[in-house]
Coordinates of C-alpha atoms in Angstrom, one line a residue:
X1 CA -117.6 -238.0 49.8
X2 CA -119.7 -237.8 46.5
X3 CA -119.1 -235.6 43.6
X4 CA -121.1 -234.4 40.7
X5 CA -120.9 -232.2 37.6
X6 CA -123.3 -229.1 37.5
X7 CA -125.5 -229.8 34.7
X8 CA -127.3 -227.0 31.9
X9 CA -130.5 -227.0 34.0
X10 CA -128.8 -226.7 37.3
X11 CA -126.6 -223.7 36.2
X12 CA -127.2 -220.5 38.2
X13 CA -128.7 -222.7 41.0
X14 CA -127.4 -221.9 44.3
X15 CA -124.8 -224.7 45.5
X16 CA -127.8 -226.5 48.0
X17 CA -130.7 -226.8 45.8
X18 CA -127.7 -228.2 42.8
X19 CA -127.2 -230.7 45.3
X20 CA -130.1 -231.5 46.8
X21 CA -131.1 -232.4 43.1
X22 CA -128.1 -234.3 42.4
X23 CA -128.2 -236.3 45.8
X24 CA -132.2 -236.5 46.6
X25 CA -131.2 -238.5 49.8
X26 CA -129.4 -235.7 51.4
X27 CA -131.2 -233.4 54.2
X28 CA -130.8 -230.0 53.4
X29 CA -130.0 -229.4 57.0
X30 CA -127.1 -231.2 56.6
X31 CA -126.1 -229.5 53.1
X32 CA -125.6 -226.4 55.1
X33 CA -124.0 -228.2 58.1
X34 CA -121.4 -229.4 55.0
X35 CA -121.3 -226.0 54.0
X36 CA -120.7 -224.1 58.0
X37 CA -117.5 -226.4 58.1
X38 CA -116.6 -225.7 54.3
X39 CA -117.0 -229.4 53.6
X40 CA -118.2 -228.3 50.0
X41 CA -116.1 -228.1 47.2
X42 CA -116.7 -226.3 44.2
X43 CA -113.6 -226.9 41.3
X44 CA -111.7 -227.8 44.0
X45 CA -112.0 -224.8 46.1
X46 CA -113.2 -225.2 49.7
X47 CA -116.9 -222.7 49.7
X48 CA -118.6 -221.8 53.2
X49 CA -121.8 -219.7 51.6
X50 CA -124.6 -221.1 49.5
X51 CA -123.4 -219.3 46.0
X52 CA -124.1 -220.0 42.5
X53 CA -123.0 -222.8 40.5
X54 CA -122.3 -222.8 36.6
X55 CA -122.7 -225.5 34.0
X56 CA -120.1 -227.7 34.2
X57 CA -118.0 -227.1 37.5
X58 CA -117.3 -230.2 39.7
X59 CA -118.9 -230.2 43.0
X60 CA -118.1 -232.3 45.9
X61 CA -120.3 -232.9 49.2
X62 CA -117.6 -234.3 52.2
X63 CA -119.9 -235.7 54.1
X64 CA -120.6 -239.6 55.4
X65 CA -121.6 -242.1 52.9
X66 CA -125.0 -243.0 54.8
X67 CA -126.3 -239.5 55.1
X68 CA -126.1 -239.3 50.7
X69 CA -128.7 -242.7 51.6
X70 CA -130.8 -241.0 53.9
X71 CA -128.6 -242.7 56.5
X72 CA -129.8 -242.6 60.4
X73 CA -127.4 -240.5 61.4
X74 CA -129.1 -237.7 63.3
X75 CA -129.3 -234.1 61.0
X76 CA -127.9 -231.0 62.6
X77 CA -130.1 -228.7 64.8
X78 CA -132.3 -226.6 63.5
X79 CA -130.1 -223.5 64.2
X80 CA -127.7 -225.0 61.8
X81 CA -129.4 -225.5 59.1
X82 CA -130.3 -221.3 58.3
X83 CA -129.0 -220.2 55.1
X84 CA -126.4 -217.6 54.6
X85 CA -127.2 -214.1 54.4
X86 CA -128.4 -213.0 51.2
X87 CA -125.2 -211.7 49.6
X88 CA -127.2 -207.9 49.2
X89 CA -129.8 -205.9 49.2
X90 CA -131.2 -202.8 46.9
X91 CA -131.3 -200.0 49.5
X92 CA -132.1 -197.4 46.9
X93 CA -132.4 -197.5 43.0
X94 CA -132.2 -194.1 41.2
X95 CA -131.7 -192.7 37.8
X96 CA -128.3 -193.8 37.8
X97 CA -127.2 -196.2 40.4
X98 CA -128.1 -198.7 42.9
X99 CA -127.1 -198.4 46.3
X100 CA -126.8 -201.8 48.1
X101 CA -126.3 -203.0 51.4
X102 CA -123.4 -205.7 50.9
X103 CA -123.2 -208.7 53.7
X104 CA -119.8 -209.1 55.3
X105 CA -117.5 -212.1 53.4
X106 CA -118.2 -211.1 50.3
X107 CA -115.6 -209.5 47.9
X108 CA -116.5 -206.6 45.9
X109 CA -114.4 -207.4 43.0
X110 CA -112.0 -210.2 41.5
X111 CA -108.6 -209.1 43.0
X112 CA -107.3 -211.6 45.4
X113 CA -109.2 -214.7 44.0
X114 CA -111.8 -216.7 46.4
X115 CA -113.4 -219.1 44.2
X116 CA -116.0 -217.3 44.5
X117 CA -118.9 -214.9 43.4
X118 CA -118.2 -211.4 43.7
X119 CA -120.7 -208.7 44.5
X120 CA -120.3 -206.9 41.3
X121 CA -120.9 -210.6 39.8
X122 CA -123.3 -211.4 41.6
X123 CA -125.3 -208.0 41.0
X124 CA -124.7 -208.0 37.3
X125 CA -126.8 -211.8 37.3
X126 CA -129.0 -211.0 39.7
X127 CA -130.7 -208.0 38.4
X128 CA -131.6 -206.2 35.3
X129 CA -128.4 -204.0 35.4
X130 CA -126.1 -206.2 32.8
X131 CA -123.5 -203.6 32.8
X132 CA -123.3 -202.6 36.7
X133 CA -120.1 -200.9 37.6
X134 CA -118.8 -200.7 41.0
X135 CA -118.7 -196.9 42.7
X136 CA -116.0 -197.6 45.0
X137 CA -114.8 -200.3 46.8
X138 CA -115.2 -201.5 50.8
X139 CA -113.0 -204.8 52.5
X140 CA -114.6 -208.1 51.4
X141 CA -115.0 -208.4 55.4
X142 CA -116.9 -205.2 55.8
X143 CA -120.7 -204.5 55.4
X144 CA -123.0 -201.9 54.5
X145 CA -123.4 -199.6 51.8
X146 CA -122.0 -199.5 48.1
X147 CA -122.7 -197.0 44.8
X148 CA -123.1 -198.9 42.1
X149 CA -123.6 -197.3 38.7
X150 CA -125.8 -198.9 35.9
X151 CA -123.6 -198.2 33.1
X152 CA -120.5 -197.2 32.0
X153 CA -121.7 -193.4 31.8
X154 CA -123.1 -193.4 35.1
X155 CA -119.9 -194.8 36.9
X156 CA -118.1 -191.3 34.3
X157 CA -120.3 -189.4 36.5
X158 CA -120.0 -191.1 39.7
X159 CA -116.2 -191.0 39.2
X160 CA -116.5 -187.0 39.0
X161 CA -118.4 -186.5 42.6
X162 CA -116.0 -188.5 44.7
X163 CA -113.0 -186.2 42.5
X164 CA -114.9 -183.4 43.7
X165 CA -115.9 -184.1 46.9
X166 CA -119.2 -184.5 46.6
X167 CA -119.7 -188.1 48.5
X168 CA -118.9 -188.3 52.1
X169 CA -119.0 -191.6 53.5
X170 CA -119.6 -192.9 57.2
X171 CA -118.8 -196.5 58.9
X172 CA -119.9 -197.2 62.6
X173 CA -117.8 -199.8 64.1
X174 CA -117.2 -201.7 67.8
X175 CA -114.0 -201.2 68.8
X176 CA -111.8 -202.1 72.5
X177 CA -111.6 -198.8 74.9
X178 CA -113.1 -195.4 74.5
X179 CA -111.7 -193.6 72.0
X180 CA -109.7 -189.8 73.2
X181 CA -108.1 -187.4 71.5
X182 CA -107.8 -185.7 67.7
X183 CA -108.9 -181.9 67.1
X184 CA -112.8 -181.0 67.9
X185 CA -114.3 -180.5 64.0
X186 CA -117.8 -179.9 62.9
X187 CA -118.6 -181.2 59.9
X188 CA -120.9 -180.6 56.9
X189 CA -124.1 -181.9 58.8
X190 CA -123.3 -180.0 61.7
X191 CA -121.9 -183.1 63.6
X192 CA -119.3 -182.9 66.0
X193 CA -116.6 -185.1 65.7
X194 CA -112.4 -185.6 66.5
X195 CA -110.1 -185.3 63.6
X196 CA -107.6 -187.5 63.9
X197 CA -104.4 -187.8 61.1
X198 CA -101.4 -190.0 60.4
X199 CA -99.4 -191.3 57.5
X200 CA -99.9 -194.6 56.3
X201 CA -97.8 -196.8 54.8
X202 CA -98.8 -199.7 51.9
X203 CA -96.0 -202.2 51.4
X204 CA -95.9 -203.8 48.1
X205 CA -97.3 -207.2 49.4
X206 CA -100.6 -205.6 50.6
X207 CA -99.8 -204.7 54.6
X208 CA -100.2 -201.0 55.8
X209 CA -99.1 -199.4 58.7
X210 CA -99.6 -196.4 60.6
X211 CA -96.7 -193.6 61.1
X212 CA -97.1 -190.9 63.3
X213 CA -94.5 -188.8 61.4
X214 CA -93.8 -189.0 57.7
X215 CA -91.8 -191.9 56.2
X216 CA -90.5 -192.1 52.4
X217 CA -93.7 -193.1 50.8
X218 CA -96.1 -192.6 53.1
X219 CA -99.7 -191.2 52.2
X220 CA -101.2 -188.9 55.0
X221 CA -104.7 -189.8 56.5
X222 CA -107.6 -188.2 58.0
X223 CA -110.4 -190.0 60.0
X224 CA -113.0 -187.8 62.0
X225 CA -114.9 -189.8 64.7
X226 CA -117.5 -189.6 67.5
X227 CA -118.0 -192.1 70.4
X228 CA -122.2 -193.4 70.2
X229 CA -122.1 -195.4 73.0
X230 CA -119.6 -197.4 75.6
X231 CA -120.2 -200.7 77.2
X232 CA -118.3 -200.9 80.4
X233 CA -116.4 -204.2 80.9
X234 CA -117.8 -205.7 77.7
X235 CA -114.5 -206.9 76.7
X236 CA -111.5 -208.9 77.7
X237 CA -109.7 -207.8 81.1
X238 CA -113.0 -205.7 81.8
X239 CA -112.0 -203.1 79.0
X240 CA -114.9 -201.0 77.6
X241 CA -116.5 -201.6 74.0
X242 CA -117.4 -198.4 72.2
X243 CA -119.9 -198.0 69.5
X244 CA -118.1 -195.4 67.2
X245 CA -118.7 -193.5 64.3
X246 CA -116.4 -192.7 62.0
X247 CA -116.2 -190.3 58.5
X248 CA -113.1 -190.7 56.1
X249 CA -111.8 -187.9 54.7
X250 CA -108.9 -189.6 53.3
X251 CA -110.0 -193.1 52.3
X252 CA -106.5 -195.2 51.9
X253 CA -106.8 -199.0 52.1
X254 CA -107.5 -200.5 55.4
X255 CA -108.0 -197.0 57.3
X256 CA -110.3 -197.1 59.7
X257 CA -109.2 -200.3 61.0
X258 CA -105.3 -199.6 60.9
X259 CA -105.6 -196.3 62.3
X260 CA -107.4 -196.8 65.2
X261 CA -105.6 -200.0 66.0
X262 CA -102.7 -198.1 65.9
X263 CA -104.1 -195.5 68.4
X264 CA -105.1 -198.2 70.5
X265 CA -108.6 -198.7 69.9
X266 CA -108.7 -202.3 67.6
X267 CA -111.8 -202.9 65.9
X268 CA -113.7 -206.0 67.5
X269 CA -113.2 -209.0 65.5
X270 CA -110.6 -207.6 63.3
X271 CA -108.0 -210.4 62.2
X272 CA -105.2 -208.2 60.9
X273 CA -104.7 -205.4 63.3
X274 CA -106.3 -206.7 66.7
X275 CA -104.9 -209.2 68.6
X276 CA -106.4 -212.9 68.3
X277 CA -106.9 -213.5 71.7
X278 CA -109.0 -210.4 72.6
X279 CA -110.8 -210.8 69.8
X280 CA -111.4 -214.8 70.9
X281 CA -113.1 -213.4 74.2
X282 CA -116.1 -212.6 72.3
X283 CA -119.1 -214.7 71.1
X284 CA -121.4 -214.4 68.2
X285 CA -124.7 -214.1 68.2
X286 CA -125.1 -217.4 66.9
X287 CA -123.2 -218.4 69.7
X288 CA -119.9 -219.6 67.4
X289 CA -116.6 -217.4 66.5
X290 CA -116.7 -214.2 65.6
X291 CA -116.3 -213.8 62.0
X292 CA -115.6 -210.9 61.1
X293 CA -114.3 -207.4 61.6
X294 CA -117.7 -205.4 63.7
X295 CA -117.2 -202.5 61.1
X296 CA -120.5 -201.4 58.5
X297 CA -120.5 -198.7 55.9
X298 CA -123.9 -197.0 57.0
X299 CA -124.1 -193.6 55.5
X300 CA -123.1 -192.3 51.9
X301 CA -124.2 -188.5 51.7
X302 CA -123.8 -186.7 48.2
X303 CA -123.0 -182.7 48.0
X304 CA -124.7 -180.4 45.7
X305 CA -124.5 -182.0 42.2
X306 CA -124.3 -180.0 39.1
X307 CA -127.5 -180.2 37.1
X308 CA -125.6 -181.5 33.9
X309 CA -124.5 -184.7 36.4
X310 CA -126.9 -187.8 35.4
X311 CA -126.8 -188.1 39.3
X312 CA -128.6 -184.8 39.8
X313 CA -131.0 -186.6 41.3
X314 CA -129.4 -187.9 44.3
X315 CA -128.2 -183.8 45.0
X316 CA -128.2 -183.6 48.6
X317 CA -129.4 -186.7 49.6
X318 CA -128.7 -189.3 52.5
X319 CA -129.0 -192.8 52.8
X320 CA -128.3 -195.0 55.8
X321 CA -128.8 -198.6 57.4
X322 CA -128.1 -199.6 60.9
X323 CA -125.0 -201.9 61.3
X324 CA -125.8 -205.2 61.8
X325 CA -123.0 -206.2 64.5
X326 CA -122.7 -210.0 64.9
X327 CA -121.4 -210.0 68.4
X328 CA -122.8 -210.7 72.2
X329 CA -121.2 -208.2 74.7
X330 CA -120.5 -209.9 78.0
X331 CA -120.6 -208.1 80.9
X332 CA -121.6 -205.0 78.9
X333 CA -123.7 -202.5 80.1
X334 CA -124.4 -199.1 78.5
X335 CA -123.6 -195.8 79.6

C-alpha cells in the first residue's frame, strides 16, 4: 500500500488520473482493478467509483508494492479496466431545470453519509448551475430521471407542480413472477394499468413495511402498473421475469420495491426486500454480481402549468429514457 495527499493542482481530479500522477508507475488498468474491489481509500473511507478528489484528502492505493514499480505482475483484462459510468447525464435543459439521467450507486443528497460525492454535488461542480437544487428525490440504488431546478426560485416553482399534481412519474422495473391483480384504471395518457393500494409503514430507524389493513401510523399507498413483457423461466426454480411498468400515485419511501415484494413480485436485484439467494441466481452483464436493484425512473410527465409558473415551458411535456437493466436472463425467452 502507498498513500498520498491530493495536492492544489490535483483537486477536482477524478481519483485515477490523481493517482496516476502521484504513482506514474502504476497501470491504469490496475487503478480500476484497485478500485472494482474497493482497494482505494479516500480519508479513510473504502471508494468503488472513480469520483473527485479535493485538495488535501489522504488517498491510499492497496495494492502490491511491485505493481506502484511497474512490477511484472500481469495487469487486469481489459474488461476490467472500463471506467465507471459517468455519474449523469443532461437529458433536457429548459428555462428552469435540468432533467438528468442519474446512474445507479449514486446518492442524490447527503443523508446517510458515503464518503462520497452526491449527485446534487456533483451537478453543482460539474456544470454552470452553482445553485442547483434537487426536484425530488429517487434511492441512491435506482437510476433514471431527476428534476433539478437552477435556483432557489425555480425549485419555489417546481415545489408547487408536484403540490398540485402536476408531475407524474413512471419507473420500469424487472421483477420475479407476473404480476395479477389491483383495479383496471386508465390513466391521464390513456394507458391502462392495475391500481394497486396498501398502507405502509416507516419505523423510526429507516425500514418500511407493507400492511394490507391500516396500522397506527401507517401512510396509505397507491401504485398503478402494467406488465411490458415476461420471460418464462428466466429466474430461479424456472419462475418468470416480468418487465413492468409502474406509475406512483402515492410516492412514500421505498414503494415500488416494498409493495410489490410484499405482493409477491420482488424486484430483481433488490437487497432489502428480495431474498439473497434468488437474487444470487442472476448474472450481470459484465458477467459479475448483480449490483443493484433492476428498477429506472424513465418518465416524468408535467400537467398543464399555469402561465405565471417559470416552468411554463415544460406545460404538457414528456421526457423519457429506456432503463438500462444490468442483468443476463437465463433461460429467458419472451412472450
Amino acid at each position: 500500500m502507498r498513500q498520498f495527499k491530493v495536492t492544489a493542482a490535483q483537486d477536482g481530479k477524478h481519483v485515477v488520473k490523481a493517482s496516476s500522477e502521484a504513482f506514474p508507475g502504476l497501470n491504469q488498468s490496475d487503478l480500476f482493478r484497485a478500485l472494482k474491489h474497493k482497494d482505494i481509500k479516500i480519508d479513510g473511507k473504502r471508494t468503488s467509483s472513480d469520483i473527485a478528489v479535493k485538495e488535501g484528502q489522504l488517498v491510499e492505493v492497496w495494492l502490491p508494492d511491485e505493481l506502484f514499480d511497474g512490477g511484472a505482475k500481469k495487469s487486469a483484462p481489459a474488461e476490467e479496466a472500463k471506467p465507471e459510468k459517468e455519474p449523469f447525464k443532461i437529458v433536457c435543459e429548459t428555462n428552469g431545470l435540468i432533467i438528468v439521467n442519474k446512474s445507479q450507486g449514486i446518492a442524490v443528497h447527503s443523508g446517510k453519509s458515503t464518503g462520497e460525492d452526491t449527485l446534487i454535488d456533483l451537478i453543482r461542480r460539474k456544470t454552470k448551475f452553482k445553485e442547483a437544487e434537487l426536484c425530488h428525490r429517487i434511492d441512491m440504488n435506482t437510476g433514471g430521471l431527476v428534476m433539478v431546478a437552477k435556483d432557489k426560485k425555480a425549485l419555489a416553482d417546481a415545489v408547487k407542480l408536484f403540490k398540485d399534481g402536476l408531475v407524474t412519474k413512471r419507473y420500469r422495473a424487472l421483477v420475479l413472477g407476473t404480476p395479477e391483480g389491483g383495479e383496471g384504471t386508465v390513466c391521464d395518457d390513456g394507458t391502462l394499468m392495475y391500481e394497486v393500494t396498501g398502507f405502509l409503514e416507516k419505523t423510526k430507524d429507516g425500514k418500511v413495511y407493507i400492511h394490507d389493513t391500516k396500522q397506527p401510523r401507517d401512510l396509505a399507498i397507491a401504485t398503478r402498473y402494467r406488465v411490458l413483457e415476461t420471460y418464462r423461466a428466466a429466474g430461479p426454480d424456472h419462475m418468470d421475469v416480468s418487465d413492468i411498468e409502474c406509475e406512483l400515485v402515492t410516492g412514500r419511501t421505498h414503494q415500488i420495491r416494498a409493495q410489490f415484494a410484499h405482493l409477491g413480485y420482488p424486484i430483481v436485484g433488490d437487497g432489502n426486500y428480495g431474498r439473497a439467494k434468488q437474487n444470487s441466481f442472476f448474472t450481470a452483464v459484465d458477467g459479475g454480481k448483480v449490483k443493484y436493484q433492476q428498477l429506472f425512473a424513465c418518465r416524468i410527465t408535467l400537467g398543464k402549468i399555469p402561465r405565471d409558473n417559470i416552468h411554463f415551458d415544460v406545460s404538457g411535456k414528456s421526457f423519457r429514457i429506456e432503463p438500462d437493466y444490468g442483468v443476463m436472463l437465463k433461460r429467458g425467452k419472451k412472450r
